[in-house]
Amino acid sequence: GTFVNVGGLSYGYSIGIGNVDFDNAGNELIYLNDAVGWHATGDNIGTGWHHVAFTIDGSQNTTVYLDGVNVLSFTETPNSGTNYSFIGSSSGISRNLTGGKIDEIRFWNTVLTESEIRQNMYRVLPEPFDGDLVSYYKLNETSNTGNRIDATGNNRGLPSQLASDAC
């Protein structure tokens, strides 16, 4: 399936499309909590563009949103994560982004409310950026080294490998 993995190697948080899990082709929105468990939302997303977001608070309460609507909530203790993030692929296994495109990626260091997600999901964020926005990849520009540009200026360059089939 198509997925976005935030974490690294076998650990991290993933969200994507599959059938019960990412290994089976399908059209259901699925969340993987840090290699602990798959969580199928029961929502078949069809075709076209969709906004997908997830939040995790300090108590490990996780909420998954599809087009600004809460479709899954649970609490589960994750494994020890790493500092690596992979967008559209994963390290150590042969999974790549297939059948999907990504328009923007945003990382926040605060849990956004459902209202905040809905308010911002279909718009380009205006500058100056909120201080809680850690990274913002618009995916329509690259640096002279081929890396995607972090619009926040925090210089967290996204590898150029994302550029070819994911954007």
CSV table of N, CA and C in Angstrom, one decimal:
chain,number,residue,atom,x,y,z
A,1,GLY,N,0.8,-1.2,0.0
A,1,GLY,CA,0.0,0.0,0.0
A,1,GLY,C,0.9,1.3,0.0
A,2,THR,N,0.2,2.4,0.0
A,2,THR,CA,0.9,3.7,0.0
A,2,THR,C,1.0,4.1,1.5
A,3,PHE,N,2.2,4.6,1.9
A,3,PHE,CA,2.3,5.0,3.3
A,3,PHE,C,3.3,6.1,3.5
A,4,VAL,N,3.1,6.7,4.6
A,4,VAL,CA,4.0,7.7,5.1
A,4,VAL,C,4.5,7.2,6.5
A,5,ASN,N,5.8,7.1,6.7
A,5,ASN,CA,6.4,6.6,7.9
A,5,ASN,C,7.2,7.7,8.6
A,6,VAL,N,6.8,8.0,9.9
A,6,VAL,CA,7.6,9.0,10.6
A,6,VAL,C,8.2,8.3,11.8
A,7,GLY,N,9.5,8.2,11.8
A,7,GLY,CA,10.3,7.4,12.8
A,7,GLY,C,11.5,6.8,12.1
A,8,GLY,N,11.6,5.5,12.1
A,8,GLY,CA,12.7,5.0,11.4
A,8,GLY,C,12.8,3.5,11.5
A,9,LEU,N,13.5,2.9,10.5
A,9,LEU,CA,13.7,1.5,10.5
A,9,LEU,C,12.4,0.7,10.8
A,10,SER,N,12.4,-0.1,11.8
A,10,SER,CA,11.2,-0.8,12.2
A,10,SER,C,10.3,0.0,13.1
A,11,TYR,N,10.8,1.1,13.6
A,11,TYR,CA,10.0,1.9,14.5
A,11,TYR,C,9.5,3.2,13.8
A,12,GLY,N,8.4,3.7,14.3
A,12,GLY,CA,7.9,4.9,13.7
A,12,GLY,C,6.4,4.9,13.6
A,13,TYR,N,5.8,5.9,13.1
A,13,TYR,CA,4.3,6.0,12.9
A,13,TYR,C,4.1,6.0,11.4
A,14,SER,N,3.1,5.2,11.0
A,14,SER,CA,2.8,5.2,9.6
A,14,SER,C,1.4,5.3,9.3
A,15,ILE,N,1.0,5.9,8.2
A,15,ILE,CA,-0.4,6.1,7.8
A,15,ILE,C,-0.4,5.8,6.3
A,16,GLY,N,-1.4,5.1,5.9
A,16,GLY,CA,-1.4,4.8,4.5
A,16,GLY,C,-2.7,4.0,4.1
A,17,ILE,N,-2.6,3.4,2.9
A,17,ILE,CA,-3.7,2.7,2.3
A,17,ILE,C,-3.4,1.2,2.1
A,18,GLY,N,-4.3,0.4,2.4
A,18,GLY,CA,-4.1,-1.1,2.2
A,18,GLY,C,-5.4,-1.8,2.5
A,19,ASN,N,-5.3,-3.1,2.9
A,19,ASN,CA,-6.5,-3.9,3.2
A,19,ASN,C,-6.1,-4.6,4.5
A,20,VAL,N,-6.6,-4.2,5.6
A,20,VAL,CA,-6.3,-4.7,6.9
A,20,VAL,C,-4.9,-4.2,7.4
A,21,ASP,N,-3.9,-4.3,6.5
A,21,ASP,CA,-2.6,-3.8,6.8
A,21,ASP,C,-2.0,-3.3,5.5
A,22,PHE,N,-0.7,-2.8,5.6
A,22,PHE,CA,-0.1,-2.2,4.4
A,22,PHE,C,0.4,-3.2,3.4
A,23,ASP,N,0.5,-4.5,3.8
A,23,ASP,CA,1.1,-5.5,2.9
A,23,ASP,C,0.0,-6.0,1.9
A,24,ASN,N,-1.2,-5.7,2.1
A,24,ASN,CA,-2.3,-6.2,1.2
A,24,ASN,C,-2.9,-5.0,0.5
A,25,ALA,N,-3.0,-5.2,-0.8
A,25,ALA,CA,-3.6,-4.1,-1.6
A,25,ALA,C,-5.0,-3.8,-1.2
A,26,GLY,N,-5.4,-2.6,-1.2
A,26,GLY,CA,-6.7,-2.2,-0.8
A,26,GLY,C,-6.9,-0.7,-0.8
A,27,ASN,N,-8.0,-0.2,-0.3
A,27,ASN,CA,-8.3,1.2,-0.4
A,27,ASN,C,-8.8,1.7,1.0
A,28,GLU,N,-8.3,1.0,2.1
A,28,GLU,CA,-8.7,1.4,3.4
A,28,GLU,C,-7.6,2.2,4.1
A,29,LEU,N,-8.0,3.3,4.8
A,29,LEU,CA,-7.0,4.1,5.5
A,29,LEU,C,-6.6,3.3,6.7
A,30,ILE,N,-5.3,3.1,6.9
A,30,ILE,CA,-4.7,2.3,8.0
A,30,ILE,C,-3.6,3.1,8.7
A,31,TYR,N,-3.5,2.9,10.0
A,31,TYR,CA,-2.5,3.5,10.8
A,31,TYR,C,-1.6,2.5,11.5
A,32,LEU,N,-0.3,2.6,11.5
A,32,LEU,CA,0.6,1.7,12.2
A,32,LEU,C,1.2,2.4,13.3
A,33,ASN,N,1.0,2.0,14.5
A,33,ASN,CA,1.6,2.6,15.7
A,33,ASN,C,3.0,2.0,16.0
A,34,ASP,N,4.0,2.6,15.5
A,34,ASP,CA,5.4,2.3,16.0
A,34,ASP,C,5.7,0.8,16.0
A,35,ALA,N,5.3,0.1,15.0
A,35,ALA,CA,5.5,-1.4,14.9
A,35,ALA,C,4.9,-2.2,16.0
A,36,VAL,N,3.9,-1.5,16.7
A,36,VAL,CA,3.2,-2.2,17.8
A,36,VAL,C,1.9,-2.9,17.3
A,37,GLY,N,1.2,-2.1,16.4
A,37,GLY,CA,-0.1,-2.7,15.9
A,37,GLY,C,-0.6,-1.9,14.8
A,38,TRP,N,-1.3,-2.6,13.9
A,38,TRP,CA,-2.0,-2.0,12.7
A,38,TRP,C,-3.4,-1.6,13.3
A,39,HIS,N,-3.9,-0.5,12.8
A,39,HIS,CA,-5.2,0.0,13.2
A,39,HIS,C,-5.9,0.4,11.9
A,40,ALA,N,-6.8,-0.5,11.4
A,40,ALA,CA,-7.6,-0.2,10.2
A,40,ALA,C,-8.8,0.8,10.7
A,41,THR,N,-9.0,1.8,9.9
A,41,THR,CA,-10.1,2.8,10.2
A,41,THR,C,-11.4,2.3,9.8
A,42,GLY,N,-11.5,1.4,8.8
A,42,GLY,CA,-12.8,1.0,8.2
A,42,GLY,C,-13.2,1.9,7.2
A,43,ASP,N,-12.4,3.0,6.8
A,43,ASP,CA,-12.8,4.0,5.8
A,43,ASP,C,-12.1,3.7,4.5
A,44,ASN,N,-12.9,3.3,3.5
A,44,ASN,CA,-12.3,3.2,2.1
A,44,ASN,C,-12.4,4.6,1.5
A,45,ILE,N,-11.2,5.0,1.1
A,45,ILE,CA,-11.1,6.4,0.7
A,45,ILE,C,-11.4,6.7,-0.8
A,46,GLY,N,-11.6,5.7,-1.6
A,46,GLY,CA,-11.9,6.0,-3.0
A,46,GLY,C,-10.7,6.6,-3.7
A,47,THR,N,-11.0,7.4,-4.7
A,47,THR,CA,-10.0,8.1,-5.5
A,47,THR,C,-10.0,9.6,-5.2
A,48,GLY,N,-9.1,10.3,-5.8
A,48,GLY,CA,-9.0,11.7,-5.6
A,48,GLY,C,-8.1,12.2,-4.5
A,49,TRP,N,-8.0,13.5,-4.3
A,49,TRP,CA,-7.2,14.0,-3.2
A,49,TRP,C,-7.9,13.9,-1.9
A,50,HIS,N,-7.2,13.6,-0.8
A,50,HIS,CA,-7.7,13.6,0.5
A,50,HIS,C,-6.7,14.2,1.5
A,51,HIS,N,-7.2,14.8,2.5
A,51,HIS,CA,-6.3,15.3,3.6
A,51,HIS,C,-6.3,14.3,4.7
A,52,VAL,N,-5.1,13.8,5.1
A,52,VAL,CA,-4.9,12.8,6.1
A,52,VAL,C,-3.9,13.4,7.1
A,53,ALA,N,-4.3,13.3,8.4
A,53,ALA,CA,-3.5,13.8,9.5
A,53,ALA,C,-3.6,12.9,10.7
A,54,PHE,N,-2.6,12.9,11.5
A,54,PHE,CA,-2.7,12.2,12.8
A,54,PHE,C,-2.0,13.0,13.9
A,55,THR,N,-2.5,12.8,15.1
A,55,THR,CA,-1.9,13.5,16.3
A,55,THR,C,-1.6,12.5,17.3
A,56,ILE,N,-0.5,12.7,18.1
A,56,ILE,CA,-0.2,11.9,19.3
A,56,ILE,C,0.2,12.8,20.4
A,57,ASP,N,-0.5,12.7,21.5
A,57,ASP,CA,-0.2,13.5,22.6
A,57,ASP,C,0.8,12.9,23.6
A,58,GLY,N,1.1,13.5,24.7
A,58,GLY,CA,2.1,13.0,25.6
A,58,GLY,C,1.7,11.8,26.4
A,59,SER,N,0.4,11.5,26.4
A,59,SER,CA,-0.1,10.2,27.0
A,59,SER,C,-0.3,9.1,26.0
A,60,GLN,N,0.2,9.3,24.7
A,60,GLN,CA,0.1,8.3,23.7
A,60,GLN,C,-1.4,8.2,23.1
A,61,ASN,N,-2.2,9.2,23.4
A,61,ASN,CA,-3.6,9.2,22.8
A,61,ASN,C,-3.4,9.6,21.3
A,62,THR,N,-3.8,8.7,20.4
A,62,THR,CA,-3.6,8.9,19.0
A,62,THR,C,-5.0,9.1,18.3
A,63,THR,N,-5.0,10.1,17.4
A,63,THR,CA,-6.2,10.4,16.7
A,63,THR,C,-5.9,10.5,15.2
A,64,VAL,N,-6.6,9.8,14.3
A,64,VAL,CA,-6.4,9.8,12.9
A,64,VAL,C,-7.6,10.6,12.3
A,65,TYR,N,-7.3,11.5,11.4
A,65,TYR,CA,-8.3,12.3,10.7
A,65,TYR,C,-8.2,12.1,9.2
A,66,LEU,N,-9.4,12.0,8.6
A,66,LEU,CA,-9.5,11.9,7.1
A,66,LEU,C,-10.4,13.0,6.7
A,67,ASP,N,-9.9,13.9,5.9
A,67,ASP,CA,-10.6,15.1,5.4
A,67,ASP,C,-11.2,15.9,6.6
A,68,GLY,N,-10.4,16.0,7.7
A,68,GLY,CA,-10.8,16.8,8.8
A,68,GLY,C,-11.8,16.2,9.8
A,69,VAL,N,-12.1,14.9,9.6
A,69,VAL,CA,-13.0,14.2,10.5
A,69,VAL,C,-12.2,13.1,11.2
A,70,ASN,N,-12.4,13.0,12.5
A,70,ASN,CA,-11.8,12.0,13.3
A,70,ASN,C,-12.4,10.6,12.9
A,71,VAL,N,-11.5,9.7,12.4
A,71,VAL,CA,-12.0,8.4,12.0
A,71,VAL,C,-11.4,7.3,12.9
A,72,LEU,N,-10.5,7.6,13.8
A,72,LEU,CA,-9.9,6.6,14.6
A,72,LEU,C,-9.2,7.2,15.8
A,73,SER,N,-9.5,6.7,17.0
A,73,SER,CA,-8.8,7.2,18.2
A,73,SER,C,-8.5,6.0,19.1
A,74,PHE,N,-7.3,6.0,19.7
A,74,PHE,CA,-6.9,4.9,20.5
A,74,PHE,C,-5.7,5.3,21.4
A,75,THR,N,-5.4,4.6,22.4
A,75,THR,CA,-4.2,4.8,23.2
A,75,THR,C,-3.4,3.5,23.2
A,76,GLU,N,-2.1,3.6,22.9
A,76,GLU,CA,-1.2,2.5,22.8
A,76,GLU,C,0.2,2.9,23.1
A,77,THR,N,1.0,2.2,23.9
A,77,THR,CA,2.3,2.5,24.2
A,77,THR,C,3.2,2.1,23.0
A,78,PRO,N,4.0,3.0,22.4
A,78,PRO,CA,4.9,2.7,21.3
A,78,PRO,C,6.2,2.1,21.7
A,79,ASN,N,6.9,1.6,20.8
A,79,ASN,CA,8.3,1.2,21.0
A,79,ASN,C,9.2,2.4,21.1
A,80,SER,N,10.4,2.2,21.4
A,80,SER,CA,11.4,3.4,21.4
A,80,SER,C,11.7,3.8,20.0
A,81,GLY,N,11.3,5.0,19.6
A,81,GLY,CA,11.5,5.4,18.3
A,81,GLY,C,13.0,5.9,18.0
A,82,THR,N,13.2,6.3,16.8
A,82,THR,CA,14.5,6.8,16.4
A,82,THR,C,14.4,8.2,15.9
A,83,ASN,N,15.4,8.8,15.4
A,83,ASN,CA,15.4,10.1,14.9
A,83,ASN,C,15.2,10.1,13.4
A,84,TYR,N,15.0,9.0,12.8
A,84,TYR,CA,14.8,8.9,11.3
A,84,TYR,C,13.4,9.1,10.9
A,85,SER,N,13.2,9.7,9.8
A,85,SER,CA,11.8,9.8,9.2
A,85,SER,C,11.9,9.4,7.7
A,86,PHE,N,11.0,8.7,7.2
A,86,PHE,CA,10.9,8.3,5.8
A,86,PHE,C,9.5,8.7,5.3
A,87,ILE,N,9.5,9.4,4.2
A,87,ILE,CA,8.2,9.8,3.6
A,87,ILE,C,8.1,9.0,2.3
A,88,GLY,N,7.1,8.2,2.2
A,88,GLY,CA,6.9,7.4,1.0
A,88,GLY,C,7.7,6.2,0.8
A,89,SER,N,8.5,5.8,1.8
A,89,SER,CA,9.3,4.6,1.7
A,89,SER,C,9.7,4.3,3.2
A,90,SER,N,10.5,3.2,3.3
A,90,SER,CA,10.9,2.8,4.6
A,90,SER,C,12.3,2.2,4.5
A,91,SER,N,13.1,2.2,5.5
A,91,SER,CA,14.4,1.7,5.5
A,91,SER,C,14.4,0.2,6.0
A,92,GLY,N,15.2,-0.6,5.4
A,92,GLY,CA,15.3,-2.0,5.9
A,92,GLY,C,14.3,-2.9,5.2
A,93,ILE,N,13.3,-2.4,4.6
A,93,ILE,CA,12.3,-3.3,3.9
A,93,ILE,C,12.0,-2.6,2.5
A,94,SER,N,11.6,-3.4,1.6
A,94,SER,CA,11.4,-2.9,0.2
A,94,SER,C,10.0,-2.4,0.0
A,95,ARG,N,9.6,-1.3,0.7
A,95,ARG,CA,8.4,-0.7,0.4
A,95,ARG,C,8.6,0.7,-0.1
A,96,ASN,N,7.9,1.1,-1.1
A,96,ASN,CA,8.0,2.4,-1.7
A,96,ASN,C,6.6,3.0,-1.9
A,97,LEU,N,6.5,4.3,-2.1
A,97,LEU,CA,5.2,4.9,-2.3
A,97,LEU,C,4.7,4.4,-3.7
A,98,THR,N,3.5,3.9,-3.7
A,98,THR,CA,2.9,3.4,-4.9
A,98,THR,C,1.5,3.9,-5.0
A,99,GLY,N,1.1,4.4,-6.1
A,99,GLY,CA,-0.3,4.8,-6.3
A,99,GLY,C,-0.8,6.0,-5.6
A,100,GLY,N,0.1,6.8,-5.1
A,100,GLY,CA,-0.3,8.0,-4.4
A,100,GLY,C,0.6,9.2,-4.6
A,101,LYS,N,0.1,10.3,-4.3
A,101,LYS,CA,0.9,11.6,-4.4
A,101,LYS,C,0.8,12.3,-3.1
A,102,ILE,N,1.8,13.1,-2.8
A,102,ILE,CA,1.8,13.9,-1.6
A,102,ILE,C,1.9,15.4,-2.0
A,103,ASP,N,1.0,16.2,-1.5
A,103,ASP,CA,1.1,17.7,-1.9
A,103,ASP,C,1.9,18.5,-0.9
A,104,GLU,N,1.7,18.2,0.4
A,104,GLU,CA,2.4,19.0,1.5
A,104,GLU,C,2.6,18.0,2.6
A,105,ILE,N,3.7,18.4,3.4
A,105,ILE,CA,3.9,17.7,4.7
A,105,ILE,C,4.2,18.7,5.7
A,106,ARG,N,3.5,18.6,6.9
A,106,ARG,CA,3.7,19.5,8.0
A,106,ARG,C,4.0,18.7,9.3
A,107,PHE,N,5.0,19.1,10.0
A,107,PHE,CA,5.3,18.5,11.3
A,107,PHE,C,5.1,19.6,12.4
A,108,TRP,N,4.3,19.3,13.4
A,108,TRP,CA,4.1,20.3,14.5
A,108,TRP,C,4.6,19.7,15.8
A,109,ASN,N,5.0,20.5,16.7
A,109,ASN,CA,5.4,20.0,18.1
A,109,ASN,C,4.3,20.3,19.1
A,110,THR,N,3.1,20.4,18.6
A,110,THR,CA,1.9,20.5,19.5
A,110,THR,C,0.8,19.7,18.9
A,111,VAL,N,-0.2,19.2,19.7
A,111,VAL,CA,-1.3,18.5,19.1
A,111,VAL,C,-2.3,19.5,18.7
A,112,LEU,N,-2.6,19.4,17.4
A,112,LEU,CA,-3.7,20.3,16.8
A,112,LEU,C,-5.0,19.7,17.1
A,113,THR,N,-6.0,20.6,17.3
A,113,THR,CA,-7.4,20.2,17.5
A,113,THR,C,-8.0,19.8,16.2
A,114,GLU,N,-9.1,19.1,16.3
A,114,GLU,CA,-9.9,18.8,15.0
A,114,GLU,C,-10.2,20.1,14.3
A,115,SER,N,-10.6,21.2,15.0
A,115,SER,CA,-11.0,22.4,14.4
A,115,SER,C,-9.8,23.1,13.7
A,116,GLU,N,-8.6,23.0,14.4
A,116,GLU,CA,-7.4,23.6,13.8
A,116,GLU,C,-7.0,22.8,12.5
A,117,ILE,N,-7.1,21.5,12.5
A,117,ILE,CA,-6.8,20.7,11.3
A,117,ILE,C,-7.8,21.1,10.2
A,118,ARG,N,-9.1,21.2,10.5
A,118,ARG,CA,-10.0,21.6,9.5
A,118,ARG,C,-9.7,23.0,8.9
A,119,GLN,N,-9.4,23.9,9.8
A,119,GLN,CA,-9.2,25.3,9.4
A,119,GLN,C,-8.0,25.4,8.4
A,120,ASN,N,-7.0,24.5,8.6
A,120,ASN,CA,-5.7,24.7,7.8
A,120,ASN,C,-5.5,23.6,6.7
A,121,MET,N,-6.4,22.6,6.6
A,121,MET,CA,-6.1,21.5,5.8
A,121,MET,C,-6.1,21.8,4.3
A,122,TYR,N,-6.8,22.7,3.8
A,122,TYR,CA,-6.8,23.0,2.3
A,122,TYR,C,-6.2,24.3,2.0
A,123,ARG,N,-5.3,24.8,2.8
A,123,ARG,CA,-4.7,26.1,2.5
A,123,ARG,C,-3.2,26.1,2.7
A,124,VAL,N,-2.5,26.9,2.0
A,124,VAL,CA,-1.1,27.1,2.2
A,124,VAL,C,-1.0,28.0,3.4
A,125,LEU,N,-0.1,27.6,4.3
A,125,LEU,CA,0.0,28.4,5.6
A,125,LEU,C,0.7,29.7,5.3
A,126,PRO,N,0.2,30.8,5.8
A,126,PRO,CA,0.8,32.1,5.6
A,126,PRO,C,2.0,32.3,6.5
A,127,GLU,N,3.0,33.1,6.0
A,127,GLU,CA,4.1,33.5,6.9
A,127,GLU,C,3.7,34.8,7.6
A,128,PRO,N,4.2,35.1,8.8
A,128,PRO,CA,5.2,34.2,9.5
A,128,PRO,C,4.5,33.0,10.1
A,129,PHE,N,5.2,31.9,10.2
A,129,PHE,CA,4.7,30.6,10.6
A,129,PHE,C,4.5,30.6,12.1
A,130,ASP,N,3.5,29.8,12.6
A,130,ASP,CA,3.3,29.6,14.0
A,130,ASP,C,4.6,28.9,14.6
A,131,GLY,N,5.0,29.3,15.8
A,131,GLY,CA,6.2,28.8,16.4
A,131,GLY,C,6.1,27.3,16.6
A,132,ASP,N,5.0,26.7,16.7
A,132,ASP,CA,4.8,25.2,16.9
A,132,ASP,C,5.0,24.4,15.6
A,133,LEU,N,5.1,25.1,14.5
A,133,LEU,CA,5.3,24.4,13.2
A,133,LEU,C,6.8,24.1,13.1
A,134,VAL,N,7.2,22.9,13.1
A,134,VAL,CA,8.6,22.5,13.1
A,134,VAL,C,9.1,22.4,11.7
A,135,SER,N,8.4,21.8,10.8
A,135,SER,CA,8.8,21.6,9.4
A,135,SER,C,7.6,21.8,8.5
A,136,TYR,N,7.8,22.4,7.3
A,136,TYR,CA,6.7,22.6,6.4
A,136,TYR,C,7.3,22.4,5.0
A,137,TYR,N,6.9,21.3,4.4
A,137,TYR,CA,7.4,21.0,3.0
A,137,TYR,C,6.2,21.2,2.0
A,138,LYS,N,6.3,22.2,1.2
A,138,LYS,CA,5.3,22.5,0.2
A,138,LYS,C,5.4,21.6,-1.0
A,139,LEU,N,6.6,21.0,-1.1
A,139,LEU,CA,6.9,20.0,-2.2
A,139,LEU,C,6.8,20.6,-3.6
A,140,ASN,N,6.9,21.9,-3.7
A,140,ASN,CA,6.8,22.4,-5.1
A,140,ASN,C,8.1,23.2,-5.4
A,141,GLU,N,9.2,23.0,-4.5
A,141,GLU,CA,10.4,23.7,-4.7
A,141,GLU,C,11.6,22.8,-4.1
A,142,THR,N,12.7,23.0,-4.7
A,142,THR,CA,13.9,22.2,-4.2
A,142,THR,C,15.1,23.2,-4.1
A,143,SER,N,16.0,22.8,-3.2
A,143,SER,CA,17.3,23.6,-3.1
A,143,SER,C,18.2,23.3,-4.2
A,144,ASN,N,19.4,24.0,-4.2
A,144,ASN,CA,20.4,23.7,-5.3
A,144,ASN,C,21.0,22.4,-5.1
A,145,THR,N,20.8,21.7,-3.9
A,145,THR,CA,21.4,20.3,-3.7
A,145,THR,C,20.3,19.3,-4.1
A,146,GLY,N,19.1,19.7,-4.5
A,146,GLY,CA,18.1,18.7,-4.9
A,146,GLY,C,17.2,18.4,-3.7
A,147,ASN,N,17.5,18.8,-2.5
A,147,ASN,CA,16.6,18.5,-1.4
A,147,ASN,C,15.4,19.4,-1.4
A,148,ARG,N,14.3,18.9,-0.8
A,148,ARG,CA,13.1,19.7,-0.7
A,148,ARG,C,13.3,20.7,0.4
A,149,ILE,N,12.7,21.9,0.3
A,149,ILE,CA,13.0,23.0,1.1
A,149,ILE,C,11.9,23.0,2.3
A,150,ASP,N,12.5,23.2,3.5
A,150,ASP,CA,11.6,23.4,4.7
A,150,ASP,C,11.3,24.8,4.8
A,151,ALA,N,10.1,25.2,4.5
A,151,ALA,CA,9.6,26.6,4.4
A,151,ALA,C,9.7,27.3,5.7
A,152,THR,N,9.8,26.6,6.9
A,152,THR,CA,10.0,27.2,8.2
A,152,THR,C,11.3,27.9,8.4
A,153,GLY,N,12.3,27.5,7.5
A,153,GLY,CA,13.7,28.0,7.7
A,153,GLY,C,14.4,27.2,8.8
A,154,ASN,N,13.8,26.1,9.3
A,154,ASN,CA,14.5,25.3,10.3
A,154,ASN,C,15.6,24.4,9.6
A,155,ASN,N,15.7,24.4,8.3
A,155,ASN,CA,16.7,23.7,7.5
A,155,ASN,C,16.7,22.2,7.8
A,156,ARG,N,15.5,21.6,7.8
A,156,ARG,CA,15.4,20.2,7.9
A,156,ARG,C,15.1,19.7,6.4
A,157,GLY,N,16.1,19.6,5.6
A,157,GLY,CA,16.0,19.2,4.2
A,157,GLY,C,15.4,17.9,4.0
A,158,LEU,N,14.4,17.8,3.2
A,158,LEU,CA,13.8,16.5,2.9
A,158,LEU,C,14.5,15.9,1.7
A,159,PRO,N,14.9,14.6,1.7
A,159,PRO,CA,15.7,14.1,0.6
A,159,PRO,C,15.0,14.2,-0.7
A,160,SER,N,15.8,14.3,-1.7
A,160,SER,CA,15.2,14.5,-3.1
A,160,SER,C,14.6,13.2,-3.6
A,161,GLN,N,14.8,12.1,-3.0
A,161,GLN,CA,14.2,10.8,-3.5
A,161,GLN,C,12.7,10.9,-3.5
A,162,LEU,N,12.1,11.8,-2.6
A,162,LEU,CA,10.7,11.9,-2.6
A,162,LEU,C,10.2,12.6,-3.9
A,163,ALA,N,11.0,13.4,-4.5
A,163,ALA,CA,10.5,14.2,-5.6
A,163,ALA,C,10.0,13.4,-6.8
A,164,SER,N,10.6,12.3,-7.2
A,164,SER,CA,10.2,11.7,-8.5
A,164,SER,C,8.8,11.2,-8.6
A,165,ASP,N,8.3,10.4,-7.6
A,165,ASP,CA,7.0,9.8,-7.8
A,165,ASP,C,6.0,10.1,-6.7
A,166,ALA,N,6.4,10.9,-5.7
A,166,ALA,CA,5.5,11.1,-4.6
A,166,ALA,C,4.9,12.5,-4.6
A,167,CYS,N,5.4,13.4,-5.4
A,167,CYS,CA,4.9,14.8,-5.3
A,167,CYS,C,4.0,15.1,-6.5
